[in-house]
PDB file of C-alpha atoms in Angstrom:
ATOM      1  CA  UNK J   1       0.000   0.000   0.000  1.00  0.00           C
ATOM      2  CA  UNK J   2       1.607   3.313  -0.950  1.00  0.00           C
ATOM      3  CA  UNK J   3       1.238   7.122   0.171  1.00  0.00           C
ATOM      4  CA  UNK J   4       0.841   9.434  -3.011  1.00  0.00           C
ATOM      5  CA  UNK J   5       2.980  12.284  -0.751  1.00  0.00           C
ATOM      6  CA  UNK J   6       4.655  15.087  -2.464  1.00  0.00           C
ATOM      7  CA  UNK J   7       8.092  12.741  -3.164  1.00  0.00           C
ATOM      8  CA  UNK J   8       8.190   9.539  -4.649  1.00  0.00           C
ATOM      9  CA  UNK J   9       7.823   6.376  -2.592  1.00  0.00           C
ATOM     10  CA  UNK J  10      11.545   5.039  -2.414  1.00  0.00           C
ATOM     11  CA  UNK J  11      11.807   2.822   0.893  1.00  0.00           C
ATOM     12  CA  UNK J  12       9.581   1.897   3.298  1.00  0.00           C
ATOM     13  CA  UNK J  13       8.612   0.089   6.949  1.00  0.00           C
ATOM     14  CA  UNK J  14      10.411   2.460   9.225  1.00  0.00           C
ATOM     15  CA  UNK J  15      10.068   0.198  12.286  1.00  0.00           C
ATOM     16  CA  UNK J  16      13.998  -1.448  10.896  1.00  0.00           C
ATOM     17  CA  UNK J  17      15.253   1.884  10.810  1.00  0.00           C
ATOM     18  CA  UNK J  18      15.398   2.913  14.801  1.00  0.00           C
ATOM     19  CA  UNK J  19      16.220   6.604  15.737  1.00  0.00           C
ATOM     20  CA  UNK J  20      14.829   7.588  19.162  1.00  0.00           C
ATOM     21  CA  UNK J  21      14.045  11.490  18.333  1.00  0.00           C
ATOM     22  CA  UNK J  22      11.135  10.001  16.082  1.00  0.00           C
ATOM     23  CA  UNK J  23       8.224   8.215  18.264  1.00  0.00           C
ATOM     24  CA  UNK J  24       5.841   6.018  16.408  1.00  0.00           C
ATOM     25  CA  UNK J  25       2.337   7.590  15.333  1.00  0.00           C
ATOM     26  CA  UNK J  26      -0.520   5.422  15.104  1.00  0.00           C
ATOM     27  CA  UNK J  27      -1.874   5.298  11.217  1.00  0.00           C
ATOM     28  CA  UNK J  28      -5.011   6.690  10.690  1.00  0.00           C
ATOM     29  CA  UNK J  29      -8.013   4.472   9.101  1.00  0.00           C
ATOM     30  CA  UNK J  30      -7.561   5.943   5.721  1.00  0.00           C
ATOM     31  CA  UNK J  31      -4.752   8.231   4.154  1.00  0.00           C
ATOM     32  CA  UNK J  32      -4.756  11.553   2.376  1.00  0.00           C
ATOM     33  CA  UNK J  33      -5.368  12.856  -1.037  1.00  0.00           C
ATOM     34  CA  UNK J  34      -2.424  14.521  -1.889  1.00  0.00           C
ATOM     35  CA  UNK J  35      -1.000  15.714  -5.232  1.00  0.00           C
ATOM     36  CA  UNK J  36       1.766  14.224  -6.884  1.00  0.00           C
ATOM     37  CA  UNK J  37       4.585  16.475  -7.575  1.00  0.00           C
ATOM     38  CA  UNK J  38       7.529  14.608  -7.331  1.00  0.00           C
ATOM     39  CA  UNK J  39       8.744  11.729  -9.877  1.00  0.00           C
ATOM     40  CA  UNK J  40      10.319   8.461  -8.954  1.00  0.00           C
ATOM     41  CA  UNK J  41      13.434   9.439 -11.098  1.00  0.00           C
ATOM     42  CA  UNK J  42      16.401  10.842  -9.156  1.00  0.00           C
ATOM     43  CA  UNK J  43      17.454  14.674  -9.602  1.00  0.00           C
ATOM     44  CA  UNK J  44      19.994  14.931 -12.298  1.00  0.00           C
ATOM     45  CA  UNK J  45      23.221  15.437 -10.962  1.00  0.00           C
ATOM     46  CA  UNK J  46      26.361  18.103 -12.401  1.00  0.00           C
ATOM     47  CA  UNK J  47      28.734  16.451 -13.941  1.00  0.00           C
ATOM     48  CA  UNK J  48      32.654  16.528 -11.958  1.00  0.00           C
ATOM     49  CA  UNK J  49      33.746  19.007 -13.888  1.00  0.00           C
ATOM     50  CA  UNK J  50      31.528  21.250 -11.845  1.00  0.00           C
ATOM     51  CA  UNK J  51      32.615  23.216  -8.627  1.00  0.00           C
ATOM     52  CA  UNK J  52      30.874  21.155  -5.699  1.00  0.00           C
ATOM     53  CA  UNK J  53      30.196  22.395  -2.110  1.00  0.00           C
ATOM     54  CA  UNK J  54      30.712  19.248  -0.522  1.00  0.00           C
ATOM     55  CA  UNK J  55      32.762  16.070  -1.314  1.00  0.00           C
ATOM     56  CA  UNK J  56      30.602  13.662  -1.997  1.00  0.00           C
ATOM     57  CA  UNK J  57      27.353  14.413  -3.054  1.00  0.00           C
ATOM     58  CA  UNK J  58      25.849  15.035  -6.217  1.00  0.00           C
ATOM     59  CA  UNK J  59      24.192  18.576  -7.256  1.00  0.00           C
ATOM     60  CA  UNK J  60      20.801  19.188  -8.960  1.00  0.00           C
ATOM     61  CA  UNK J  61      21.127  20.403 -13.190  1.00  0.00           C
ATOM     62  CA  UNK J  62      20.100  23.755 -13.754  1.00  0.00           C
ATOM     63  CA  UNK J  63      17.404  24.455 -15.828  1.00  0.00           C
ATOM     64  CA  UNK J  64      18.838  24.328 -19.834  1.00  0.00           C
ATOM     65  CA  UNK J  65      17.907  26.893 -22.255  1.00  0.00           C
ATOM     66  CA  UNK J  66      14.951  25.751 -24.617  1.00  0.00           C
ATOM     67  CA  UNK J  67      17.792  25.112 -27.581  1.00  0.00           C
ATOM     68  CA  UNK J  68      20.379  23.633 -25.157  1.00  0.00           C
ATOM     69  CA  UNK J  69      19.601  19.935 -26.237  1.00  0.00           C
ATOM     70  CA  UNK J  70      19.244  20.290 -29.855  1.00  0.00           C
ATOM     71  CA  UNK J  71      22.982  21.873 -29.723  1.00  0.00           C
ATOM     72  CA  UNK J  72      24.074  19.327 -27.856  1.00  0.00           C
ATOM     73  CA  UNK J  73      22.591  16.683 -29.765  1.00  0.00           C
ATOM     74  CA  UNK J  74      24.873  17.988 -32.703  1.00  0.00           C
ATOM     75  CA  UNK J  75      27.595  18.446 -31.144  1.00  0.00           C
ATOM     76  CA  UNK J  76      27.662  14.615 -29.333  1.00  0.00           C
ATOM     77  CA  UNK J  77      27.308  13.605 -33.008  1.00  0.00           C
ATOM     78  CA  UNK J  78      30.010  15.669 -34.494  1.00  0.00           C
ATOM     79  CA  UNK J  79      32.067  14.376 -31.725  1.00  0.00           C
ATOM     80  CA  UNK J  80      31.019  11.711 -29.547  1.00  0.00           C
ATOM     81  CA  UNK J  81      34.452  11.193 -27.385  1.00  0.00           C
ATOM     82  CA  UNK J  82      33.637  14.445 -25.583  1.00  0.00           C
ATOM     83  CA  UNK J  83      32.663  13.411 -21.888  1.00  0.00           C
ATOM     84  CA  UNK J  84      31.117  17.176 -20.924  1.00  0.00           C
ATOM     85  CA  UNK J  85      29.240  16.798 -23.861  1.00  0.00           C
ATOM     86  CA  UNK J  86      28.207  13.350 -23.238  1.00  0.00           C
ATOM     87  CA  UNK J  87      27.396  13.849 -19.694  1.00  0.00           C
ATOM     88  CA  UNK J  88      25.803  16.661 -19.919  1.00  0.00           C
ATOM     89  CA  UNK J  89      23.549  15.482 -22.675  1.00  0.00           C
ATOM     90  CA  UNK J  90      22.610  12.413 -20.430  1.00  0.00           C
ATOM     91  CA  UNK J  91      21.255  14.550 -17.674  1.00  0.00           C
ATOM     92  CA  UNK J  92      18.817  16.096 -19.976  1.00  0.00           C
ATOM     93  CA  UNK J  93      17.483  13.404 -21.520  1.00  0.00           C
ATOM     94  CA  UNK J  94      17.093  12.489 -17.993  1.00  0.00           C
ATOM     95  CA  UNK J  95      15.246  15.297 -17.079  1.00  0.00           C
ATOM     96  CA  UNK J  96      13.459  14.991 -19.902  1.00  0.00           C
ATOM     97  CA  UNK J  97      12.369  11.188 -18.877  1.00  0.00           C
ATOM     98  CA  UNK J  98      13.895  10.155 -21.940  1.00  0.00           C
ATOM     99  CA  UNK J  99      15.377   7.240 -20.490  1.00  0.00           C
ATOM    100  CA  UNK J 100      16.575   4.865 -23.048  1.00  0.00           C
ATOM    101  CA  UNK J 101      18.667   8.080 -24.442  1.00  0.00           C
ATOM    102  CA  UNK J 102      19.504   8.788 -21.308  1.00  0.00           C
ATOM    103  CA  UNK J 103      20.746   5.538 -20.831  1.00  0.00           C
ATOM    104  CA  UNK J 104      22.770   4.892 -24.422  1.00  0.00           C
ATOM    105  CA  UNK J 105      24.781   8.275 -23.496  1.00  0.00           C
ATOM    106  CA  UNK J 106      25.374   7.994 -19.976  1.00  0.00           C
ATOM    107  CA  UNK J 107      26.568   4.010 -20.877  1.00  0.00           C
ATOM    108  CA  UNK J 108      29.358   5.807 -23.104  1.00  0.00           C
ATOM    109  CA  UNK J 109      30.122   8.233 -20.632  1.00  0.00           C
ATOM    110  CA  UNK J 110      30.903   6.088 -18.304  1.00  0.00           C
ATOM    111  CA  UNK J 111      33.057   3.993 -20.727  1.00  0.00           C
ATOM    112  CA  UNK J 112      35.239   7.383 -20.986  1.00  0.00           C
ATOM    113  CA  UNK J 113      34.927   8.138 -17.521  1.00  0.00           C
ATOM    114  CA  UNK J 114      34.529   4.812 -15.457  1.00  0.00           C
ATOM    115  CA  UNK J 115      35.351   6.015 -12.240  1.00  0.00           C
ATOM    116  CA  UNK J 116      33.373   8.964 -12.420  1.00  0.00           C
ATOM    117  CA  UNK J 117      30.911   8.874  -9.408  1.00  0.00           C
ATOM    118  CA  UNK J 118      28.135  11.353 -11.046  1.00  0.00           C
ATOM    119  CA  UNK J 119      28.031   9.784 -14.380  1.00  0.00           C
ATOM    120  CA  UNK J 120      27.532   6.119 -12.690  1.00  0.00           C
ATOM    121  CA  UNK J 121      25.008   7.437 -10.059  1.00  0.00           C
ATOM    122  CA  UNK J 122      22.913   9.120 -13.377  1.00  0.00           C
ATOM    123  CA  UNK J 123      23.468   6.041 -15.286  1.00  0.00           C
ATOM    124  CA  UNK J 124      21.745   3.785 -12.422  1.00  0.00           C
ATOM    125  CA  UNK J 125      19.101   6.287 -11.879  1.00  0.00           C
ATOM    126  CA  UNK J 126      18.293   5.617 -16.239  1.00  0.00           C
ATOM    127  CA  UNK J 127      18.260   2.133 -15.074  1.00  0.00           C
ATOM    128  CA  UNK J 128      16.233   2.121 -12.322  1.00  0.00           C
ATOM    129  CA  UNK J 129      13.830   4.289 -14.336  1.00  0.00           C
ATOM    130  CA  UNK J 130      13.832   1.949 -17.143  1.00  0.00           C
ATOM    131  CA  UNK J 131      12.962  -0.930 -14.899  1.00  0.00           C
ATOM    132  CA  UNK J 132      16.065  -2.376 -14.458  1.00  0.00           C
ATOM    133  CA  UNK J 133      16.908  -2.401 -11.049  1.00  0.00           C
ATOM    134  CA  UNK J 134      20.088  -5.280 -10.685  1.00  0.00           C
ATOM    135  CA  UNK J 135      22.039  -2.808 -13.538  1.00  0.00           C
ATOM    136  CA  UNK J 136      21.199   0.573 -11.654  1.00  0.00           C
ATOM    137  CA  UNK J 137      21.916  -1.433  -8.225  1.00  0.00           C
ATOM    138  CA  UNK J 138      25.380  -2.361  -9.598  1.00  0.00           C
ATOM    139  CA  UNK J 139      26.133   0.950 -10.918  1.00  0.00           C
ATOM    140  CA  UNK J 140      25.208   2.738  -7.578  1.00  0.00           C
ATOM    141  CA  UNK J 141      28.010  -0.036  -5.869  1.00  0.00           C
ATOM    142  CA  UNK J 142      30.293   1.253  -8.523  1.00  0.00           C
ATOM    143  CA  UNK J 143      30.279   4.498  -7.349  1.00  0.00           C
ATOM    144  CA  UNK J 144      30.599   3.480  -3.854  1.00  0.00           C
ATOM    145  CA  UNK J 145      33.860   1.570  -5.022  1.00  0.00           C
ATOM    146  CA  UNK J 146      35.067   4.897  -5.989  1.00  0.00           C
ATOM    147  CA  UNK J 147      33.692   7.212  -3.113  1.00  0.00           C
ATOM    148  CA  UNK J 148      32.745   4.982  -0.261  1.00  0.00           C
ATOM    149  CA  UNK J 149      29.924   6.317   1.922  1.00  0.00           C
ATOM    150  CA  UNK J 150      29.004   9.083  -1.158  1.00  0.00           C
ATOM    151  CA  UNK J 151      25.211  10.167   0.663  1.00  0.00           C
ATOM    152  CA  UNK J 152      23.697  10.650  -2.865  1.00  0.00           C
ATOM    153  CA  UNK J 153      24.995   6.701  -4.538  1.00  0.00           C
ATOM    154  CA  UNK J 154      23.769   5.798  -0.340  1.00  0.00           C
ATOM    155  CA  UNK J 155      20.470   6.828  -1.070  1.00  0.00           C
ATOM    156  CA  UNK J 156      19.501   5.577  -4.561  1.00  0.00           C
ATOM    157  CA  UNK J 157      20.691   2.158  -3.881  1.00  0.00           C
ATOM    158  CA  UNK J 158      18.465   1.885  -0.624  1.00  0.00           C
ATOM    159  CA  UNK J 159      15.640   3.188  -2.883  1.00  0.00           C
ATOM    160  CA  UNK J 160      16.443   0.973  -5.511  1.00  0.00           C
ATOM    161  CA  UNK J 161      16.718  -1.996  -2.581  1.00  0.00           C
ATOM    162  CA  UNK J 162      12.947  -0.563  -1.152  1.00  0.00           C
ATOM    163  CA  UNK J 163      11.476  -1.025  -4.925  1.00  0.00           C
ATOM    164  CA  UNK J 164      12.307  -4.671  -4.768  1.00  0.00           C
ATOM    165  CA  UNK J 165      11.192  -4.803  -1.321  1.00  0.00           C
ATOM    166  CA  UNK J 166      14.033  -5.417   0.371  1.00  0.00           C
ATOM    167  CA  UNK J 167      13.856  -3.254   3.240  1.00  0.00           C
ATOM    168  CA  UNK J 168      16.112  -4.651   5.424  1.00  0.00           C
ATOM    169  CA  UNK J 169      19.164  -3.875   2.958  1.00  0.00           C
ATOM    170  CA  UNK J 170      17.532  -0.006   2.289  1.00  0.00           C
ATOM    171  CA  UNK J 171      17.078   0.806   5.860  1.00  0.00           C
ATOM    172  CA  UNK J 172      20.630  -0.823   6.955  1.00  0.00           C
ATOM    173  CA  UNK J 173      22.469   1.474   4.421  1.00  0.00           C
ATOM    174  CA  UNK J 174      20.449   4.346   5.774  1.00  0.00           C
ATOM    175  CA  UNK J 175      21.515   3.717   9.278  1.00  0.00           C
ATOM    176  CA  UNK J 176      25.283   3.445   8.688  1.00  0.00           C
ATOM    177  CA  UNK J 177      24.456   6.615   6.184  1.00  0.00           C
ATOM    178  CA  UNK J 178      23.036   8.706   9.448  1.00  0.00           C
ATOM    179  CA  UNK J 179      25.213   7.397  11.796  1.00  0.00           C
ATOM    180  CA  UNK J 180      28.866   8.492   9.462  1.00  0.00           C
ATOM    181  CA  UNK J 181      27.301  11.844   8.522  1.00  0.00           C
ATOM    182  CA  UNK J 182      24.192  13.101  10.756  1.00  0.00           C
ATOM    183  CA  UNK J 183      23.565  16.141   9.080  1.00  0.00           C
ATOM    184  CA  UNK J 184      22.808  14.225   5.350  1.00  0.00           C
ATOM    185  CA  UNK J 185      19.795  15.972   4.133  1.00  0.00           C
ATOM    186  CA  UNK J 186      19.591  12.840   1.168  1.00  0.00           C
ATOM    187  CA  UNK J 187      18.988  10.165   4.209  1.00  0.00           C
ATOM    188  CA  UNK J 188      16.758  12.287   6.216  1.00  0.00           C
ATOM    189  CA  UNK J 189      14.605  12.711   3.142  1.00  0.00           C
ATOM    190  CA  UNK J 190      14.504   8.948   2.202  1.00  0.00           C
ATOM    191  CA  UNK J 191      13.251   8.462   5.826  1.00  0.00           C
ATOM    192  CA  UNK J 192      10.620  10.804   5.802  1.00  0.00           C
ATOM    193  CA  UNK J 193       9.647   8.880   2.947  1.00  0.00           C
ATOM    194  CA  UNK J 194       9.458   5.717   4.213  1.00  0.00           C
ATOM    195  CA  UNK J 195       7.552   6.684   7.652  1.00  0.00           C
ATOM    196  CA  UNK J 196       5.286   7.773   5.198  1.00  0.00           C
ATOM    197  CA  UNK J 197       4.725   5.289   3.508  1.00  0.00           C
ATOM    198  CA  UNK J 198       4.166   3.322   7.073  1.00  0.00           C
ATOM    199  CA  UNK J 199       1.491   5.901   7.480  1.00  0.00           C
ATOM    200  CA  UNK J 200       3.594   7.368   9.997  1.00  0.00           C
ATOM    201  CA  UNK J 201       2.943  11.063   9.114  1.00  0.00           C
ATOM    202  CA  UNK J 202       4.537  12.867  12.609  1.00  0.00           C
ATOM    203  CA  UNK J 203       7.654  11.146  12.062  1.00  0.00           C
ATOM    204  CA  UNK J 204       7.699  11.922   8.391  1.00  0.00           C
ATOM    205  CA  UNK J 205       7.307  15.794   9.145  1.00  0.00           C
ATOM    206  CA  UNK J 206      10.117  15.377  11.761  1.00  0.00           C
ATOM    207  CA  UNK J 207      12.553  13.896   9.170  1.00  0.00           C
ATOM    208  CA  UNK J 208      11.514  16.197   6.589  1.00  0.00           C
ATOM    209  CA  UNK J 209      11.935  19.130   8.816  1.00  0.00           C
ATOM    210  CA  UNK J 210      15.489  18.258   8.757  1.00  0.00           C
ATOM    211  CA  UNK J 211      15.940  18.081   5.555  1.00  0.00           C
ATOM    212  CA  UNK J 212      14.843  21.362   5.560  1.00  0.00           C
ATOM    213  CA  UNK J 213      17.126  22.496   8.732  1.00  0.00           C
ATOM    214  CA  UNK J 214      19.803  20.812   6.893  1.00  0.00           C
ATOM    215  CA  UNK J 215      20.029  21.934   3.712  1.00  0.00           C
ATOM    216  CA  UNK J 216      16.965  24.881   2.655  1.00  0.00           C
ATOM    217  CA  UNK J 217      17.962  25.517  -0.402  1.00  0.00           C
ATOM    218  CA  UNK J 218      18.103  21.886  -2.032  1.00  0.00           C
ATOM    219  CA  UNK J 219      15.668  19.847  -4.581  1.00  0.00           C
ATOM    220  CA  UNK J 220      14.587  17.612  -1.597  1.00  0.00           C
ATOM    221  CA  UNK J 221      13.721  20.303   0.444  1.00  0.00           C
ATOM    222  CA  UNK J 222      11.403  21.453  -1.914  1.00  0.00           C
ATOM    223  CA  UNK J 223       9.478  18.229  -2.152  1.00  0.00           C
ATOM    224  CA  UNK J 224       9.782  18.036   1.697  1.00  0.00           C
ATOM    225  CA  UNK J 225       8.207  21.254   2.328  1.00  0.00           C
ATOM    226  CA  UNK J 226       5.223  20.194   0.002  1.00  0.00           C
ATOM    227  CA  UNK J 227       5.107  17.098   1.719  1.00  0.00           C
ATOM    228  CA  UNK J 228       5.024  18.604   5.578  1.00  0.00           C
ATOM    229  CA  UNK J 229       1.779  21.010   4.270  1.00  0.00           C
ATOM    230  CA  UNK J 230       0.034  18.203   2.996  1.00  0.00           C
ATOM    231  CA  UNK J 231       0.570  15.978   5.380  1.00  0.00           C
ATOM    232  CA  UNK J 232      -0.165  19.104   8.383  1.00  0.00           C
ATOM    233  CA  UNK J 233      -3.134  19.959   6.987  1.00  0.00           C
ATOM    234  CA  UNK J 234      -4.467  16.425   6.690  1.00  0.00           C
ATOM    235  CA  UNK J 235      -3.496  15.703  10.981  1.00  0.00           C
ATOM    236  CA  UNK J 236      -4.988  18.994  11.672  1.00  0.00           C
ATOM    237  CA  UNK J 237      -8.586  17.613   9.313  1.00  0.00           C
ATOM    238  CA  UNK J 238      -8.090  14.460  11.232  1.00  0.00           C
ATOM    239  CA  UNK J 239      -7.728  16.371  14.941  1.00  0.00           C
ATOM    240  CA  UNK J 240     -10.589  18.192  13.691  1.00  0.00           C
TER     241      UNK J 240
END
């Protein structure tokens, strides 16, 4: 049974995840109506070349120009050893939910670029948006390899673990994920998710709020804001 929340559904029964600041809520007899903003595909992420504020994570894409894929189109086909190019024309077919393109460019990316941790966490989110999870599972360990403990790689594989319902796995790699780096706004946001999805809405606020505390100004926090008002409003009809 799933929550349509603000965020996509990535893992789920919070009870194997234990963190004492979040007390259990009882689930109500039926759940709310919310709207469905989010997508189950991953942000795009920047590709290395770009300045990051923090060693490993990965960074939203800004928005493209309107001709910005069409000129990149031609220029991967004028040239299609150029990793920039490649990269960055991966992310917006991804974006675009154009996966299998998405996919096909990412794939040689990577074959330039093989220990490039942005390119192989992209190339599993293609996979796990084209259905194949054991590919975008083994690309998400391949950029572990590389950056052990990167929050963003962390978080995709326990989604991609929760989508084939094994939660044990997801919420395992969550806990280490909390426990090396408390203030990681990626694992606090797959939580919220997954109390959730228990129907555990107080908890869900609490994680989201951190997300939030944590980092204000990123894509999660966005969805996690949505998510808190939706869920608020439907405790406070419920109180009512």
């Amino acid at each position: 049974m799933k929550l349509r929340v603000a965020v996509p559904v990535v893992v789920a029964i919070s009870v194997l995840f234990a963190v004492s600041a979040f007390a259990a809520d009882t689930p109500g007899a039926s759940k709310p109506a919310t709207s469905s903003t989010g997508t189950s595909k991953p942000p795009a992420t920047k590709s290395t070349s770009a300045k990051s504020t923090s060693k490993g994570t990965t960074e939203k894409a800004a928005a493209a120009p309107v001709d910005s894929l069409a000129r990149l189109e031609k220029l991967v086909a004028k040239d299609s050893t150029n990793f920039d190019n490649l990269y960055q024309l991966g992310v917006m077919y991804l974006d675009k939910e154009r996966t299998p393109e998405a996919t096909r460019v990412l794939t040689k990316a990577a074959s330039i670029r093989p220990k490039d941790v942005k390119t192989l966490v992209n190339l599993g989110a293609a996979h796990d948006a084209g259905g194949s999870a054991a590919l975008a599972q083994g690309y998400y360990r391949k950029a572990l390899e590389v950056s052990p403990g990167d929050s963003v790689a962390t978080c995709r594989l326990a989604s991609s673990l929760y989508a084939q319902q094994n939660y044990k796995d997801s919420m395992a790699l969550l806990r280490k994920l909390i426990a090396d780096k408390p203030r990681s706004h990626c694992a606090y946001f797959t939580l919220g998710v997954a109390f959730a999805d228990a129907g555990l809405y107080r908890d869900a606020i609490r994680a989201w709020q951190k997300v939030v505390e944590y980092a204000p100004d990123s894509p999660e926090a966005v969805s996690a804001r949505e998510s808190i008002e939706v869920l608020s409003k439907y405790l406070t009809g419920q109180a009512n």
